[in-house]
Amino acid sequence: DVVLAFVADEEAGGGLGARWLVDHRPELFEGCSEAIGEVGGYSASLPGGGRIYLIETAQKGVVWFRLTANGDAGHASMLNPANSVVELGDAVARIGHHRFPMRLTPTVRTFLESLAGALGEPFDPLDPVPLLKALGPVERIVGASLRNVASPTRLLAGNKTNVIPSQATAEVDCRFLPGFEDEIFEVIGELAGERVAIEVIHRDIAVETDFGGPLTEAISRSLRAEDPGALVAPYLLPAGSDAKHFSGLGIDCFGFAPLRLPAGFDFPRLFHGVDERIPVAALRFGVRVLDRFFDLC
């Protein structure tokens, strides 16, 4: 049997969709051992005309922090050594400029080794970044899978230009590699400083699945039937999807919504962008691949 689930609010954490189903109706997925979903199976063109298809088998975890700085309210014309905006701004700048160390998870290492083999280039685990240049625009996605990332995204302070507010807040989106959640909490705590309070407003797990077995063989065969010679490799998605929730039921989740994208098509730039889209030919390709994939399963 195939269970087809259409779920709500993935972009808001899945509390009314996938997470709700997992928590309240797990019997709907009884016997399901594997699942396919979004953000995987798309192609990246390689020098020489070949293509590599990225199958998502791992995801970073996520922690959203709210930072709050308190100070003394007062008139902006006067000196104020306890300005909440300054205190918060310093913390946000430290976090935004911080660069976490590079670490290769099993999924990322497998991807880089596969890419190096396809390019005929040596794989240097201490400096794999040059390999990623061959991926074109997709470099931005894979490059973010090499390390933890902390991105300040929201700021709120004051309601008048001539008034120093007593409180200023910021929100920071942090994405951590499987096995490195503790590092995020330690580093953000250090960078925020003693005078800035930290609150967790959202938190979700990282996941990683082995790329092997009958399902991955069906993925490879269905892609190569439409694109002979295609290279198929697992990768780590630096964002997240509802796979995080379904993995809690013991389901091995794979990002496999196949698309053959034209060379130079900037797929990552369109995520959450204006006129988010894919070529119709890529969609038709994906329909043919999935039709064969379900036959092979």
Short mmCIF file of C-alpha atoms in Angstrom, two decimals:
data_model
loop_
_atom_site.label_atom_id
_atom_site.label_comp_id
_atom_site.label_asym_id
_atom_site.label_seq_id
_atom_site.Cartn_x
_atom_site.Cartn_y
_atom_site.Cartn_z
CA ASP A 1 0.00 0.00 0.00
CA VAL A 2 0.97 3.62 -0.53
CA VAL A 3 -0.15 6.23 2.01
CA LEU A 4 -0.53 9.69 0.44
CA ALA A 5 -0.60 12.52 2.99
CA PHE A 6 -1.40 16.15 2.21
CA VAL A 7 -0.54 18.16 5.32
CA ALA A 8 -0.86 21.78 6.43
CA ASP A 9 1.57 24.39 7.80
CA GLU A 10 4.94 22.80 7.11
CA GLU A 11 6.41 26.30 6.95
CA ALA A 12 5.11 27.03 10.47
CA GLY A 13 6.46 23.89 12.12
CA GLY A 14 3.74 21.35 11.29
CA GLY A 15 1.80 21.77 14.55
CA LEU A 16 -1.53 21.51 12.72
CA GLY A 17 -0.29 19.13 10.02
CA ALA A 18 2.42 16.47 10.13
CA ARG A 19 3.26 16.90 13.80
CA TRP A 20 -0.43 16.73 14.74
CA LEU A 21 -0.91 13.53 12.74
CA VAL A 22 2.16 11.91 14.27
CA ASP A 23 1.04 12.85 17.80
CA HIS A 24 -2.69 12.10 17.46
CA ARG A 25 -3.23 9.71 14.53
CA PRO A 26 -0.10 7.56 14.23
CA GLU A 27 -2.26 4.56 13.29
CA LEU A 28 -2.73 6.14 9.86
CA PHE A 29 0.91 5.31 9.14
CA GLU A 30 1.02 1.83 10.68
CA GLY A 31 3.38 -0.37 8.68
CA CYS A 32 4.97 2.53 6.79
CA SER A 33 8.72 2.01 6.77
CA GLU A 34 9.84 4.62 4.20
CA ALA A 35 8.58 7.92 2.87
CA ILE A 36 9.45 10.35 0.10
CA GLY A 37 8.84 14.07 0.24
CA GLU A 38 10.15 17.43 -0.87
CA VAL A 39 13.52 19.10 -1.54
CA GLY A 40 15.37 16.24 -3.16
CA GLY A 41 15.73 14.53 -6.51
CA TYR A 42 16.54 17.74 -8.38
CA SER A 43 19.54 17.99 -10.66
CA ALA A 44 22.67 20.10 -10.76
CA SER A 45 24.58 20.38 -14.04
CA LEU A 46 28.27 19.46 -13.96
CA PRO A 47 31.11 20.64 -16.20
CA GLY A 48 31.17 18.48 -19.30
CA GLY A 49 27.41 18.08 -19.54
CA GLY A 50 26.63 15.49 -16.88
CA ARG A 51 24.12 15.87 -14.07
CA ILE A 52 24.08 14.91 -10.41
CA TYR A 53 20.75 14.31 -8.68
CA LEU A 54 20.68 15.24 -5.01
CA ILE A 55 18.61 12.85 -2.90
CA GLU A 56 17.88 14.29 0.53
CA THR A 57 18.65 11.77 3.29
CA ALA A 58 19.51 14.16 6.12
CA GLN A 59 18.37 17.51 7.49
CA LYS A 60 19.77 20.03 9.88
CA GLY A 61 17.93 20.65 13.12
CA VAL A 62 16.55 24.07 13.94
CA VAL A 63 16.47 26.34 16.98
CA TRP A 64 14.90 29.80 16.90
CA PHE A 65 16.08 32.11 19.67
CA ARG A 66 14.62 35.37 20.90
CA LEU A 67 17.23 37.71 22.37
CA THR A 68 16.12 40.45 24.77
CA ALA A 69 18.22 43.35 26.03
CA ASN A 70 16.92 45.58 28.83
CA GLY A 71 18.20 49.05 29.62
CA ASP A 72 17.17 52.47 30.82
CA ALA A 73 14.56 54.38 28.86
CA GLY A 74 15.28 58.03 28.25
CA HIS A 75 15.49 60.96 25.88
CA ALA A 76 17.74 60.30 22.90
CA SER A 77 19.46 63.69 23.28
CA MET A 78 21.18 62.59 26.48
CA LEU A 79 24.04 60.18 27.12
CA ASN A 80 22.75 56.76 28.11
CA PRO A 81 25.24 54.01 29.06
CA ALA A 82 22.40 51.47 29.36
CA ASN A 83 20.94 51.70 25.86
CA SER A 84 19.08 48.42 25.11
CA VAL A 85 19.40 48.92 21.34
CA VAL A 86 23.19 49.20 21.54
CA GLU A 87 23.47 46.15 23.79
CA LEU A 88 21.27 44.09 21.50
CA GLY A 89 22.98 45.37 18.35
CA ASP A 90 26.38 44.30 19.63
CA ALA A 91 25.07 40.80 20.40
CA VAL A 92 23.38 40.45 17.00
CA ALA A 93 26.54 41.59 15.21
CA ARG A 94 28.68 39.04 17.07
CA ILE A 95 26.27 36.24 16.19
CA GLY A 96 25.86 37.31 12.58
CA HIS A 97 29.63 37.46 11.97
CA HIS A 98 30.43 34.18 13.74
CA ARG A 99 31.53 31.30 11.52
CA PHE A 100 31.14 27.80 12.93
CA PRO A 101 33.82 25.18 12.23
CA MET A 102 33.43 22.87 9.25
CA ARG A 103 32.29 19.30 9.98
CA LEU A 104 31.48 16.50 7.53
CA THR A 105 28.59 14.25 8.52
CA PRO A 106 28.41 10.77 6.92
CA THR A 107 25.86 12.02 4.36
CA VAL A 108 27.91 15.07 3.39
CA ARG A 109 31.10 13.04 3.11
CA THR A 110 29.37 10.51 0.82
CA PHE A 111 28.07 13.31 -1.39
CA LEU A 112 31.46 14.99 -1.68
CA GLU A 113 33.21 11.71 -2.45
CA SER A 114 30.65 10.98 -5.18
CA LEU A 115 31.06 14.46 -6.63
CA ALA A 116 34.85 14.19 -6.60
CA GLY A 117 34.67 10.85 -8.41
CA ALA A 118 32.36 12.26 -11.07
CA LEU A 119 34.67 15.24 -11.64
CA GLY A 120 37.85 13.18 -11.55
CA GLU A 121 39.12 15.43 -8.76
CA PRO A 122 40.77 14.47 -5.46
CA PHE A 123 38.64 14.65 -2.35
CA ASP A 124 40.26 16.71 0.40
CA PRO A 125 38.17 16.42 3.60
CA LEU A 126 40.05 19.39 5.06
CA ASP A 127 39.13 21.66 2.14
CA PRO A 128 36.17 20.33 0.13
CA VAL A 129 34.83 23.77 -0.77
CA PRO A 130 36.57 23.98 -4.21
CA LEU A 131 34.62 20.88 -5.30
CA LEU A 132 31.34 22.68 -4.74
CA LYS A 133 32.09 25.29 -7.43
CA ALA A 134 31.16 22.64 -10.00
CA LEU A 135 27.56 22.65 -8.73
CA GLY A 136 26.78 26.15 -9.93
CA PRO A 137 23.85 27.77 -8.08
CA VAL A 138 23.26 24.60 -6.01
CA GLU A 139 26.57 25.35 -4.27
CA ARG A 140 24.64 27.59 -1.85
CA ILE A 141 22.53 24.68 -0.61
CA VAL A 142 25.32 22.13 -0.27
CA GLY A 143 27.80 24.68 1.09
CA ALA A 144 25.46 25.34 4.02
CA SER A 145 25.58 21.64 4.93
CA LEU A 146 29.23 21.84 5.97
CA ARG A 147 28.71 23.69 9.26
CA ASN A 148 26.19 25.05 11.75
CA VAL A 149 24.66 28.39 10.79
CA ALA A 150 23.15 31.20 12.88
CA SER A 151 21.24 33.94 11.03
CA PRO A 152 19.72 37.02 12.75
CA THR A 153 16.37 37.62 11.06
CA ARG A 154 14.17 40.00 13.11
CA LEU A 155 14.67 43.18 15.15
CA LEU A 156 12.20 45.10 17.31
CA ALA A 157 12.91 48.17 19.42
CA GLY A 158 11.29 51.50 20.25
CA ASN A 159 8.39 53.49 18.81
CA LYS A 160 9.86 57.00 18.48
CA THR A 161 13.12 58.24 17.03
CA ASN A 162 13.88 60.54 19.96
CA VAL A 163 13.21 57.97 22.71
CA ILE A 164 15.71 55.32 23.85
CA PRO A 165 13.57 52.23 24.59
CA SER A 166 13.89 50.21 27.77
CA GLN A 167 13.83 46.95 25.81
CA ALA A 168 15.01 45.64 22.45
CA THR A 169 14.51 42.17 20.98
CA ALA A 170 15.88 40.14 18.10
CA GLU A 171 15.22 36.69 16.68
CA VAL A 172 17.90 34.35 15.38
CA ASP A 173 17.38 31.29 13.17
CA CYS A 174 19.98 28.60 13.92
CA ARG A 175 20.44 25.40 11.91
CA PHE A 176 22.61 22.63 13.35
CA LEU A 177 24.16 19.50 11.89
CA PRO A 178 23.08 16.09 13.24
CA GLY A 179 24.95 15.58 16.50
CA PHE A 180 25.88 19.25 17.05
CA GLU A 181 22.84 20.78 18.74
CA ASP A 182 24.73 21.43 21.98
CA GLU A 183 27.25 23.57 20.13
CA ILE A 184 24.50 25.97 19.03
CA PHE A 185 23.37 26.61 22.60
CA GLU A 186 26.91 27.05 23.89
CA VAL A 187 28.03 29.44 21.16
CA ILE A 188 24.87 31.57 21.08
CA GLY A 189 25.02 31.89 24.86
CA GLU A 190 28.63 33.08 24.71
CA LEU A 191 28.08 35.50 21.84
CA ALA A 192 24.92 37.03 23.27
CA GLY A 193 26.71 38.01 26.45
CA GLU A 194 25.63 38.21 30.07
CA ARG A 195 23.36 41.25 29.61
CA VAL A 196 21.15 39.71 26.90
CA ALA A 197 18.46 37.17 27.85
CA ILE A 198 17.91 34.16 25.58
CA GLU A 199 14.61 32.37 25.01
CA VAL A 200 13.92 29.36 22.75
CA ILE A 201 10.81 29.97 20.67
CA HIS A 202 11.05 26.95 18.34
CA ARG A 203 13.14 23.81 18.31
CA ASP A 204 13.23 20.69 16.15
CA ILE A 205 15.51 17.73 15.61
CA ALA A 206 18.12 16.93 12.99
CA VAL A 207 17.67 13.68 11.07
CA GLU A 208 19.96 11.42 9.04
CA THR A 209 19.05 8.25 7.11
CA ASP A 210 21.34 5.73 5.42
CA PHE A 211 21.34 5.89 1.63
CA GLY A 212 20.93 2.23 0.82
CA GLY A 213 18.44 -0.58 0.32
CA PRO A 214 15.69 -1.36 -2.20
CA LEU A 215 14.09 2.09 -2.10
CA THR A 216 17.28 3.93 -3.00
CA GLU A 217 17.90 1.41 -5.75
CA ALA A 218 14.44 2.20 -7.13
CA ILE A 219 15.26 5.93 -6.95
CA SER A 220 18.47 5.44 -8.93
CA ARG A 221 16.91 3.18 -11.55
CA SER A 222 13.92 5.45 -12.14
CA LEU A 223 16.17 8.50 -12.62
CA ARG A 224 18.62 6.75 -14.94
CA ALA A 225 15.79 5.41 -17.08
CA GLU A 226 14.99 9.03 -17.98
CA ASP A 227 18.55 10.41 -17.77
CA PRO A 228 21.10 7.68 -18.59
CA GLY A 229 24.45 8.27 -16.96
CA ALA A 230 23.00 10.44 -14.22
CA LEU A 231 24.95 10.49 -10.97
CA VAL A 232 22.76 9.92 -7.90
CA ALA A 233 24.03 10.89 -4.46
CA PRO A 234 22.64 11.62 -0.98
CA TYR A 235 22.88 15.10 0.47
CA LEU A 236 22.05 16.96 3.67
CA LEU A 237 19.34 19.61 3.41
CA PRO A 238 20.37 22.68 5.45
CA ALA A 239 16.70 23.53 6.00
CA GLY A 240 13.92 21.20 7.21
CA SER A 241 10.66 19.56 6.20
CA ASP A 242 7.91 17.38 7.65
CA ALA A 243 10.34 14.45 7.48
CA LYS A 244 11.41 15.48 10.98
CA HIS A 245 7.98 14.53 12.32
CA PHE A 246 7.47 11.33 10.35
CA SER A 247 10.91 10.08 11.38
CA GLY A 248 9.54 10.00 14.93
CA LEU A 249 7.39 7.05 13.85
CA GLY A 250 10.48 5.12 12.76
CA ILE A 251 9.96 5.99 9.08
CA ASP A 252 13.08 6.46 6.95
CA CYS A 253 12.46 9.69 5.03
CA PHE A 254 13.94 10.71 1.68
CA GLY A 255 13.59 13.98 -0.20
CA PHE A 256 12.65 12.79 -3.68
CA ALA A 257 10.54 15.10 -5.84
CA PRO A 258 12.55 14.61 -9.06
CA LEU A 259 13.29 17.54 -11.38
CA ARG A 260 15.72 17.77 -14.28
CA LEU A 261 16.66 21.43 -14.23
CA PRO A 262 18.33 23.26 -17.13
CA ALA A 263 21.96 24.28 -16.74
CA GLY A 264 22.29 27.62 -15.00
CA PHE A 265 18.78 27.55 -13.52
CA ASP A 266 19.13 29.16 -10.08
CA PHE A 267 16.88 26.83 -8.13
CA PRO A 268 18.01 27.90 -4.61
CA ARG A 269 17.41 31.61 -5.30
CA LEU A 270 13.73 30.96 -5.97
CA PHE A 271 13.04 29.34 -2.58
CA HIS A 272 10.61 31.73 -0.81
CA GLY A 273 11.39 34.26 -3.53
CA VAL A 274 9.23 36.35 -5.83
CA ASP A 275 7.77 34.24 -8.66
CA GLU A 276 8.85 30.95 -7.10
CA ARG A 277 8.62 28.43 -9.92
CA ILE A 278 10.09 25.46 -11.81
CA PRO A 279 10.17 24.79 -15.57
CA VAL A 280 7.21 22.80 -16.92
CA ALA A 281 9.63 20.39 -18.61
CA ALA A 282 11.21 19.64 -15.23
CA LEU A 283 7.78 18.83 -13.78
CA ARG A 284 6.95 16.51 -16.67
CA PHE A 285 10.27 14.76 -16.17
CA GLY A 286 9.44 14.28 -12.49
CA VAL A 287 6.04 12.76 -13.30
CA ARG A 288 7.65 10.17 -15.57
CA VAL A 289 10.32 9.35 -12.98
CA LEU A 290 7.83 8.94 -10.13
CA ASP A 291 5.54 6.80 -12.29
CA ARG A 292 8.42 4.38 -12.86
CA PHE A 293 9.59 4.68 -9.25
CA PHE A 294 6.27 3.43 -7.84
CA ASP A 295 6.28 0.51 -10.27
CA LEU A 296 9.77 -0.45 -9.09
CA CYS A 297 8.75 -0.22 -5.42
#
